[in-house]
Amino acid sequence: MANFSDQFLAGYTIPDFPADGTWHEWTGNYDLEAGGGNLMTDLGEFEAKVFVWQ
């Protein structure tokens, strides 16, 4: 996922996420939980994140 804008996206929800469960954010080395087909995360200005399913 990538934010190509100069706006900080707090609590950004990614709809239709591929699977519920634990996802590892590879570049920042932390885990997030997806549920109900959505994943919520903060996304900084011009930031990209890589999610790997656990």
Backbone as numpy.savetxt, mean C-alpha at the origin, in Angstrom:
# Nx Ny Nz CAx CAy CAz Cx Cy Cz
2.78 0.22 -6.18 1.93 1.36 -6.18 2.84 2.57 -6.18
2.43 3.63 -6.90 3.26 4.83 -6.98 2.39 6.07 -6.93
2.92 7.09 -6.26 2.29 8.40 -6.19 3.17 9.36 -6.98
2.71 9.78 -8.13 3.48 10.68 -8.99 3.13 12.15 -8.76
2.44 12.44 -7.65 2.05 13.82 -7.37 2.86 14.39 -6.21
2.70 15.69 -5.97 3.37 16.34 -4.85 2.46 16.41 -3.62
1.43 15.56 -3.58 0.47 15.51 -2.47 0.71 14.27 -1.62
0.79 14.45 -0.28 0.87 13.32 0.63 -0.51 12.69 0.73
-0.61 11.40 0.54 -1.88 10.69 0.57 -1.99 9.88 1.86
-2.61 10.46 2.88 -2.78 9.81 4.18 -3.98 8.88 4.12
-3.81 7.66 4.60 -4.91 6.70 4.63 -5.44 6.35 3.25
-4.56 6.29 2.28 -4.97 5.99 0.91 -5.43 4.53 0.83
-6.60 4.31 0.27 -7.15 2.96 0.14 -7.01 2.48 -1.29
-6.43 1.29 -1.43 -6.29 0.66 -2.73 -7.44 -0.33 -2.86
-8.43 -0.06 -3.73 -9.56 -0.97 -3.88 -9.22 -2.17 -4.76
-10.00 -3.20 -4.64 -9.83 -4.41 -5.47 -8.43 -5.00 -5.35
-7.88 -4.96 -4.12 -6.56 -5.53 -3.89 -6.62 -7.03 -4.14
-5.57 -7.64 -4.70 -5.64 -9.03 -5.17 -6.06 -10.08 -4.14
-5.66 -9.91 -2.87 -5.99 -10.93 -1.87 -5.95 -10.32 -0.48
-6.85 -10.79 0.38 -6.83 -10.40 1.78 -5.72 -11.15 2.50
-5.22 -10.57 3.57 -4.18 -11.21 4.36 -3.00 -10.29 4.57
-1.89 -10.87 4.98 -0.69 -10.11 5.29 0.13 -9.86 4.03
0.47 -8.60 3.82 1.32 -8.19 2.70 2.56 -7.51 3.27
3.71 -7.81 2.70 4.97 -7.20 3.12 5.33 -6.07 2.16
5.58 -4.89 2.72 6.04 -3.76 1.89 7.55 -3.88 1.81
8.04 -4.20 0.64 9.42 -4.59 0.43 10.42 -3.45 0.63
10.13 -2.25 0.14 11.10 -1.15 0.21 11.24 -0.60 1.62
10.16 -0.65 2.42 10.21 -0.13 3.79 10.32 -1.22 4.85
10.23 -2.49 4.43 10.39 -3.65 5.31 9.40 -3.67 6.48
8.10 -3.63 6.15 7.07 -3.75 7.18 5.86 -4.48 6.59
4.98 -4.94 7.45 3.81 -5.69 7.02 2.53 -4.88 7.19
1.57 -5.14 6.30 0.24 -4.54 6.35 -0.79 -5.63 6.14
-1.99 -5.40 6.66 -3.08 -6.35 6.47 -4.09 -5.79 5.46
-4.41 -6.59 4.49 -5.46 -6.26 3.53 -6.71 -7.01 3.95
-7.86 -6.36 3.82 -9.12 -7.00 4.17 -10.26 -6.42 3.37
-11.26 -7.24 3.11 -12.41 -6.77 2.35 -12.06 -6.35 0.94
-10.96 -6.89 0.41 -10.54 -6.53 -0.94 -9.83 -5.19 -1.04
-9.47 -4.59 0.13 -8.82 -3.28 0.15 -7.54 -3.33 0.97
-6.61 -2.44 0.65 -5.41 -2.23 1.45 -5.29 -0.74 1.68
-5.04 -0.34 2.94 -4.90 1.08 3.26 -3.47 1.36 3.73
-2.91 2.45 3.20 -1.55 2.85 3.56 -1.39 4.35 3.34
-0.38 4.93 3.96 0.00 6.31 3.67 0.99 6.27 2.51
0.91 7.24 1.64 1.80 7.28 0.48 2.34 8.70 0.33
3.64 8.83 0.52 4.28 10.14 0.46 4.36 10.70 -0.96
4.73 11.95 -1.01 4.90 12.62 -2.29 5.96 11.91 -3.12
5.65 11.60 -4.37 6.58 10.97 -5.30 7.18 9.68 -4.73
6.38 8.93 -3.98 6.84 7.69 -3.35 6.23 6.49 -4.08
7.00 5.41 -4.09 6.51 4.15 -4.62 6.65 3.06 -3.56
5.75 2.09 -3.57 5.80 0.96 -2.64 5.62 -0.33 -3.43
6.27 -1.38 -2.93 6.19 -2.70 -3.55 5.63 -3.67 -2.51
4.47 -4.26 -2.80 3.82 -5.18 -1.87 4.01 -6.62 -2.33
4.41 -7.48 -1.39 4.62 -8.90 -1.64 3.71 -9.67 -0.71
2.93 -10.59 -1.26 1.97 -11.35 -0.45 2.71 -12.35 0.43
2.34 -12.41 1.70 2.94 -13.34 2.65 2.12 -14.57 2.72
